[in-house]
PDB file of C-alpha atoms in Angstrom:
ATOM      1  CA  UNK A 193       0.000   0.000   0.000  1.00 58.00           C
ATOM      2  CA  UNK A 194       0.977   3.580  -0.810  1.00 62.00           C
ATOM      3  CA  UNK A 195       0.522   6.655   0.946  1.00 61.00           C
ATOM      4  CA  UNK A 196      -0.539   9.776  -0.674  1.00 69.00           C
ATOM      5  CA  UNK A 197       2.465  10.823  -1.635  1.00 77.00           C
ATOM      6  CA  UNK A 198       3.241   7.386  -3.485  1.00 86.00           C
ATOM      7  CA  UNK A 199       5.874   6.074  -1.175  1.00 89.00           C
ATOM      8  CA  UNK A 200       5.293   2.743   0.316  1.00 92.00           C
ATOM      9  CA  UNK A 201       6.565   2.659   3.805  1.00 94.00           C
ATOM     10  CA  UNK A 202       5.365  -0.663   4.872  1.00 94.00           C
ATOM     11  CA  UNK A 203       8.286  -1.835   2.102  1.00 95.00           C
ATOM     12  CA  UNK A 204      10.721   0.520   3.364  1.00 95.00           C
ATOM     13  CA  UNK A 205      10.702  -0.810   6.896  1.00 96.00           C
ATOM     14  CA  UNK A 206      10.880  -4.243   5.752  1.00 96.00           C
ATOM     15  CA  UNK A 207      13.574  -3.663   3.720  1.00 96.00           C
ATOM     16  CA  UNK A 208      15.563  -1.931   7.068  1.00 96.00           C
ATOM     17  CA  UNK A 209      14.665  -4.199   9.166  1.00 96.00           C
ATOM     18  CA  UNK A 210      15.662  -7.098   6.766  1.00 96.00           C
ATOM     19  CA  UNK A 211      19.260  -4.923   6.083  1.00 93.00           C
ATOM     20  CA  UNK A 212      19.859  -4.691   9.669  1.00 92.00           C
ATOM     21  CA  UNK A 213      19.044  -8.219  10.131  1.00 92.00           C
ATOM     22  CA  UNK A 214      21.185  -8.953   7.513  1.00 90.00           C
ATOM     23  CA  UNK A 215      24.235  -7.079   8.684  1.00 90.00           C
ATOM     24  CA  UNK A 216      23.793  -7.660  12.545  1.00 91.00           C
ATOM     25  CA  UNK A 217      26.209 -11.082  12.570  1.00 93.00           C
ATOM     26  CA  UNK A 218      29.005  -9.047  10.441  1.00 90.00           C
ATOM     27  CA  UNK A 219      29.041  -6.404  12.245  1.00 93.00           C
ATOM     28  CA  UNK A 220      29.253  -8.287  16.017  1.00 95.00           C
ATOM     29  CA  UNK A 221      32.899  -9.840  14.329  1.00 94.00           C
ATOM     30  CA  UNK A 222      34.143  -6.686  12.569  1.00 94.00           C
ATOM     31  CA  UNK A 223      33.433  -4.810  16.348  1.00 96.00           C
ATOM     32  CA  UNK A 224      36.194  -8.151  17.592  1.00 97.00           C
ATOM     33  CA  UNK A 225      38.644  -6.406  15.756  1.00 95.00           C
ATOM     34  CA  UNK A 226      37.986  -2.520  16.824  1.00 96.00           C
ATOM     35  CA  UNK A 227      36.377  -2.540  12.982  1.00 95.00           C
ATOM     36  CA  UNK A 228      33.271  -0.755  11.659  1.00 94.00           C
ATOM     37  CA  UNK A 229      31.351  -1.338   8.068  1.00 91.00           C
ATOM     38  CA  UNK A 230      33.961   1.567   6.268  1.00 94.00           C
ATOM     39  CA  UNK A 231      36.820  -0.441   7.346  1.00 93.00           C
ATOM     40  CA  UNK A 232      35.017  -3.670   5.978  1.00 90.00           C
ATOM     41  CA  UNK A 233      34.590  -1.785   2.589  1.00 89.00           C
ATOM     42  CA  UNK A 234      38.279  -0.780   2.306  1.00 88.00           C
ATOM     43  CA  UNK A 235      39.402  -4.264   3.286  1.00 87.00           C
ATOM     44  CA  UNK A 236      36.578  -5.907   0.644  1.00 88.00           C
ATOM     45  CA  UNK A 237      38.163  -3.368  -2.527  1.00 88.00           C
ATOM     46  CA  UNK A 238      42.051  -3.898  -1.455  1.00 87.00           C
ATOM     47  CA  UNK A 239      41.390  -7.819  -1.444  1.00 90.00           C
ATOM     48  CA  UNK A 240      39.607  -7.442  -4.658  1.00 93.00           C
ATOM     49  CA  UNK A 241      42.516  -5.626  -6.206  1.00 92.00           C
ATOM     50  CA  UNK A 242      45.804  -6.582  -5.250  1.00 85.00           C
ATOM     51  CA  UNK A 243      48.491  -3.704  -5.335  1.00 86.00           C
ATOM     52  CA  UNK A 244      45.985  -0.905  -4.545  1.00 82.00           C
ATOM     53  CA  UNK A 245      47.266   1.896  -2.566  1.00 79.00           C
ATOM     54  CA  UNK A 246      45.163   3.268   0.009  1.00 71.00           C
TER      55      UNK A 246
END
């Protein structure tokens, strides 16, 4: 269902609540290591392309 302004929340929280869901375990063993989701990013890209300079 869509509100008058076309924009249908009831998605929109399922879809956050799914994400954060989805990202709670990953985030409880990047916070072991003193690590956050940026850090997780960086290390994902420099793995992906070894040589990169950061």
């Amino acid at each position: 269902m869509t509100g008058e302004s076309g924009i249908d929340f009831p998605i929109i929280e399922l879809l956050f609540f799914a994400y954060r869901d989805f990202t709670s375990d990953p985030d409880q063993i990047l916070a072991q290591y003193g690590f956050g989701r940026a850090h997780h990013r960086v290390v994902h890209f420099v793995n992906r392309m070894p040589g990169l300079t950061v």
